[in-house]
Amino acid sequence: MTEAALRERVCLLARSLFERGLTHGSTGNISARTGDGGLLVSPTGTSFGLLDPARLARFDAGGRHVDGDRPTKEMPLHTAFYDTRGTAGAVVHLHSCHSVALSLLSDPGEDFLPPLTPYAVMQLGRVTLLPFFLPGDPAMGQAVRGLAGKRSAVMLANHGPVVAGRDVEAACNAIEELEATAQLALLTRGMGPRSLTEAQVRRVVDTFDVEWDA
């Protein structure tokens, strides 16, 4: 994909997320790896519904901001995923409502999402709930680095999910699956929902080559 096409794709997908209520106002940020090893990143303080392909922040392969508007203050989150997961081609961070709501009812640690469907297991693997950090705090990136590349998705308590994918479409699809699973968890909370059994989870993990045990 050319860089021009990638710029358009990033903005199209971001607008789709915004228009369907998965993030709001000027919340959320998105980045994608360019063909030369650089990054395209959504600017700080911008709405996902109004991103301009020509104004995306551009970083070169050395991590220097070389063009476009000033990037999101959540860059430590993005660079932590790129630096620790060699397969990461894009990172998306949203303030999606059901995910945040579920984080208010959970304690930081492993397995933020229950295995309610095979799709969450397939697209996300295990999701770690990280503690609360101030927005823009570099400690968020340090917490992701502490996972040593073993997670493609994390949930920031009282804040929102962050997901890395092989490309921008995969990252967006996965973070939507995270939000949908969080919504299911809330809808069935206290009702004794029938989650996948350990054996069923293992079949999904083995069949679809999911990172699960790390």
Tab-separated table of C-alpha atoms in Angstrom:
chain	number	residue	atom	x	y	z
A	1	MET	CA	0.000	0.000	0.000
A	2	THR	CA	1.332	3.459	-0.880
A	3	GLU	CA	1.716	6.004	1.889
A	4	ALA	CA	-1.022	8.126	0.346
A	5	ALA	CA	-3.385	5.159	0.398
A	6	LEU	CA	-2.401	4.337	3.985
A	7	ARG	CA	-3.130	7.906	5.065
A	8	GLU	CA	-6.591	7.672	3.535
A	9	ARG	CA	-7.197	4.271	5.097
A	10	VAL	CA	-6.235	5.417	8.594
A	11	CYS	CA	-8.616	8.363	8.391
A	12	LEU	CA	-11.451	6.290	6.878
A	13	LEU	CA	-11.279	3.676	9.625
A	14	ALA	CA	-10.957	6.294	12.358
A	15	ARG	CA	-14.040	8.081	11.032
A	16	SER	CA	-15.959	4.788	10.974
A	17	LEU	CA	-15.086	4.155	14.629
A	18	PHE	CA	-16.179	7.695	15.544
A	19	GLU	CA	-19.436	7.601	13.606
A	20	ARG	CA	-20.441	4.357	15.329
A	21	GLY	CA	-19.820	5.773	18.789
A	22	LEU	CA	-16.713	3.751	19.654
A	23	THR	CA	-14.902	6.922	20.651
A	24	HIS	CA	-16.111	10.485	21.078
A	25	GLY	CA	-15.081	14.125	20.975
A	26	SER	CA	-11.325	14.411	20.542
A	27	THR	CA	-10.604	11.132	22.332
A	28	GLY	CA	-8.688	8.209	20.883
A	29	ASN	CA	-5.570	7.933	18.759
A	30	ILE	CA	-4.337	5.718	15.965
A	31	SER	CA	-1.018	4.999	14.290
A	32	ALA	CA	0.227	2.845	11.428
A	33	ARG	CA	3.626	1.676	10.224
A	34	THR	CA	4.716	3.028	6.830
A	35	GLY	CA	6.575	1.051	4.203
A	36	ASP	CA	9.902	2.666	5.096
A	37	GLY	CA	9.617	1.808	8.792
A	38	GLY	CA	8.219	5.162	9.896
A	39	LEU	CA	4.861	5.953	11.460
A	40	LEU	CA	1.726	7.902	10.659
A	41	VAL	CA	0.026	9.104	13.852
A	42	SER	CA	-3.176	10.994	14.587
A	43	PRO	CA	-2.495	14.543	15.838
A	44	THR	CA	-3.153	15.593	19.410
A	45	GLY	CA	-6.558	17.013	20.239
A	46	THR	CA	-8.236	15.889	17.022
A	47	SER	CA	-11.506	14.065	16.477
A	48	PHE	CA	-11.496	10.655	14.812
A	49	GLY	CA	-14.368	11.981	12.717
A	50	LEU	CA	-12.302	14.817	11.247
A	51	LEU	CA	-8.785	13.463	10.634
A	52	ASP	CA	-7.061	14.985	7.597
A	53	PRO	CA	-4.780	12.571	5.721
A	54	ALA	CA	-2.358	15.392	4.883
A	55	ARG	CA	-2.008	16.484	8.532
A	56	LEU	CA	-1.219	13.151	10.180
A	57	ALA	CA	2.002	13.326	12.165
A	58	ARG	CA	4.826	11.619	10.241
A	59	PHE	CA	7.762	9.923	11.971
A	60	ASP	CA	10.789	8.541	10.178
A	61	ALA	CA	12.281	5.111	10.860
A	62	GLY	CA	14.501	6.651	13.542
A	63	GLY	CA	11.514	7.918	15.532
A	64	ARG	CA	11.912	11.586	14.580
A	65	HIS	CA	8.833	13.719	13.942
A	66	VAL	CA	9.494	14.983	10.420
A	67	ASP	CA	6.147	16.248	9.105
A	68	GLY	CA	2.510	16.909	9.931
A	69	ASP	CA	0.825	18.161	13.079
A	70	ARG	CA	1.986	17.497	16.633
A	71	PRO	CA	1.204	13.850	17.488
A	72	THR	CA	-0.988	12.478	20.238
A	73	LYS	CA	0.360	12.745	23.777
A	74	GLU	CA	-0.101	8.974	24.038
A	75	MET	CA	2.938	8.275	21.841
A	76	PRO	CA	4.627	6.278	24.668
A	77	LEU	CA	1.813	3.718	24.361
A	78	HIS	CA	2.243	3.391	20.621
A	79	THR	CA	6.023	3.184	20.598
A	80	ALA	CA	5.957	0.612	23.417
A	81	PHE	CA	3.910	-1.752	21.273
A	82	TYR	CA	6.019	-1.197	18.164
A	83	ASP	CA	9.242	-1.686	20.094
A	84	THR	CA	8.147	-4.890	21.843
A	85	ARG	CA	5.992	-6.579	19.184
A	86	GLY	CA	7.722	-7.121	15.872
A	87	THR	CA	4.397	-8.004	14.223
A	88	ALA	CA	2.757	-4.674	15.096
A	89	GLY	CA	1.807	-2.690	12.025
A	90	ALA	CA	-0.768	-0.445	13.696
A	91	VAL	CA	-1.960	0.601	17.163
A	92	VAL	CA	-5.411	1.922	18.118
A	93	HIS	CA	-6.498	3.455	21.418
A	94	LEU	CA	-10.156	4.271	22.117
A	95	HIS	CA	-12.269	5.520	25.009
A	96	SER	CA	-15.052	3.047	24.229
A	97	CYS	CA	-17.847	3.133	26.791
A	98	HIS	CA	-18.429	-0.528	27.681
A	99	SER	CA	-14.722	-1.310	27.961
A	100	VAL	CA	-14.215	1.604	30.328
A	101	ALA	CA	-17.296	0.642	32.331
A	102	LEU	CA	-16.039	-2.930	32.771
A	103	SER	CA	-12.651	-1.617	33.902
A	104	LEU	CA	-14.409	0.223	36.744
A	105	LEU	CA	-15.661	-3.122	38.042
A	106	SER	CA	-12.397	-5.059	37.691
A	107	ASP	CA	-9.025	-5.228	39.408
A	108	PRO	CA	-5.754	-4.750	37.511
A	109	GLY	CA	-4.207	-8.036	36.432
A	110	GLU	CA	-4.591	-10.754	33.841
A	111	ASP	CA	-7.653	-11.705	31.799
A	112	PHE	CA	-9.682	-8.500	31.723
A	113	LEU	CA	-12.168	-10.136	29.357
A	114	PRO	CA	-13.930	-13.430	30.095
A	115	PRO	CA	-13.793	-15.937	27.203
A	116	LEU	CA	-17.411	-15.500	26.189
A	117	THR	CA	-16.934	-16.062	22.448
A	118	PRO	CA	-14.198	-17.567	20.284
A	119	TYR	CA	-13.738	-14.276	18.438
A	120	ALA	CA	-12.335	-12.369	21.382
A	121	VAL	CA	-9.855	-15.191	21.976
A	122	MET	CA	-8.911	-15.301	18.275
A	123	GLN	CA	-8.463	-11.575	17.751
A	124	LEU	CA	-7.124	-10.468	21.126
A	125	GLY	CA	-5.617	-13.356	23.047
A	126	ARG	CA	-5.413	-12.509	26.740
A	127	VAL	CA	-6.107	-8.856	27.603
A	128	THR	CA	-4.281	-7.366	30.586
A	129	LEU	CA	-5.947	-4.692	32.714
A	130	LEU	CA	-3.321	-2.111	33.624
A	131	PRO	CA	-3.658	0.302	36.568
A	132	PHE	CA	-4.820	3.903	36.234
A	133	PHE	CA	-2.327	6.402	34.813
A	134	LEU	CA	-2.756	10.076	34.032
A	135	PRO	CA	-3.361	10.633	30.312
A	136	GLY	CA	-0.049	11.039	28.535
A	137	ASP	CA	1.966	9.603	31.424
A	138	PRO	CA	5.051	7.831	29.980
A	139	ALA	CA	4.533	5.205	32.694
A	140	MET	CA	1.757	3.741	30.511
A	141	GLY	CA	4.331	2.907	27.889
A	142	GLN	CA	6.633	1.472	30.546
A	143	ALA	CA	3.803	-0.777	31.749
A	144	VAL	CA	3.289	-2.080	28.203
A	145	ARG	CA	7.026	-2.666	27.842
A	146	GLY	CA	6.888	-4.627	31.083
A	147	LEU	CA	4.681	-7.160	29.299
A	148	ALA	CA	7.647	-7.911	27.006
A	149	GLY	CA	5.561	-8.151	23.852
A	150	LYS	CA	3.360	-10.946	25.230
A	151	ARG	CA	0.087	-9.060	24.809
A	152	SER	CA	-1.433	-7.462	21.718
A	153	ALA	CA	-4.129	-5.741	23.785
A	154	VAL	CA	-4.302	-3.968	27.118
A	155	MET	CA	-7.011	-2.106	28.976
A	156	LEU	CA	-6.102	1.084	30.816
A	157	ALA	CA	-8.214	1.244	33.958
A	158	ASN	CA	-10.735	4.119	33.954
A	159	HIS	CA	-9.426	5.161	30.540
A	160	GLY	CA	-9.704	2.855	27.529
A	161	PRO	CA	-8.379	-0.071	25.474
A	162	VAL	CA	-5.205	-0.147	23.380
A	163	VAL	CA	-4.695	-2.796	20.692
A	164	ALA	CA	-1.856	-3.565	18.284
A	165	GLY	CA	-2.473	-5.445	15.035
A	166	ARG	CA	-0.558	-6.578	11.981
A	167	ASP	CA	-2.133	-3.711	10.032
A	168	VAL	CA	-4.615	-0.928	10.645
A	169	GLU	CA	-7.638	-3.010	9.620
A	170	ALA	CA	-6.678	-5.836	11.972
A	171	ALA	CA	-6.083	-3.445	14.873
A	172	CYS	CA	-9.460	-1.755	14.355
A	173	ASN	CA	-11.292	-5.077	14.043
A	174	ALA	CA	-9.652	-6.367	17.228
A	175	ILE	CA	-10.447	-3.294	19.305
A	176	GLU	CA	-14.072	-3.477	18.158
A	177	GLU	CA	-14.134	-7.108	19.301
A	178	LEU	CA	-12.770	-5.999	22.679
A	179	GLU	CA	-15.552	-3.449	23.072
A	180	ALA	CA	-18.233	-5.925	21.978
A	181	THR	CA	-16.981	-8.526	24.450
A	182	ALA	CA	-16.919	-5.958	27.248
A	183	GLN	CA	-20.531	-5.115	26.396
A	184	LEU	CA	-21.482	-8.800	26.559
A	185	ALA	CA	-19.729	-9.120	29.915
A	186	LEU	CA	-21.711	-6.188	31.300
A	187	LEU	CA	-25.033	-7.384	29.860
A	188	THR	CA	-24.615	-10.794	31.473
A	189	ARG	CA	-22.910	-9.694	34.706
A	190	GLY	CA	-24.384	-11.438	37.741
A	191	MET	CA	-26.449	-13.782	35.526
A	192	GLY	CA	-24.051	-16.734	35.527
A	193	PRO	CA	-23.171	-16.585	31.815
A	194	ARG	CA	-21.786	-19.752	30.213
A	195	SER	CA	-18.231	-18.867	29.183
A	196	LEU	CA	-16.124	-21.093	26.963
A	197	THR	CA	-14.619	-23.975	28.886
A	198	GLU	CA	-10.857	-24.361	29.199
A	199	ALA	CA	-11.014	-27.156	26.630
A	200	GLN	CA	-12.980	-24.986	24.196
A	201	VAL	CA	-10.550	-22.094	24.645
A	202	ARG	CA	-7.648	-24.478	23.993
A	203	ARG	CA	-9.266	-25.680	20.767
A	204	VAL	CA	-9.617	-22.079	19.578
A	205	VAL	CA	-6.040	-21.255	20.585
A	206	ASP	CA	-4.602	-24.317	18.824
A	207	THR	CA	-6.778	-24.061	15.707
A	208	PHE	CA	-6.146	-20.377	15.081
A	209	ASP	CA	-2.563	-20.169	16.426
A	210	VAL	CA	-3.436	-17.636	19.120
A	211	GLU	CA	-0.856	-16.174	21.516
A	212	TRP	CA	-2.336	-17.324	24.796
A	213	ASP	CA	0.014	-19.018	27.244
A	214	ALA	CA	2.845	-16.479	27.294
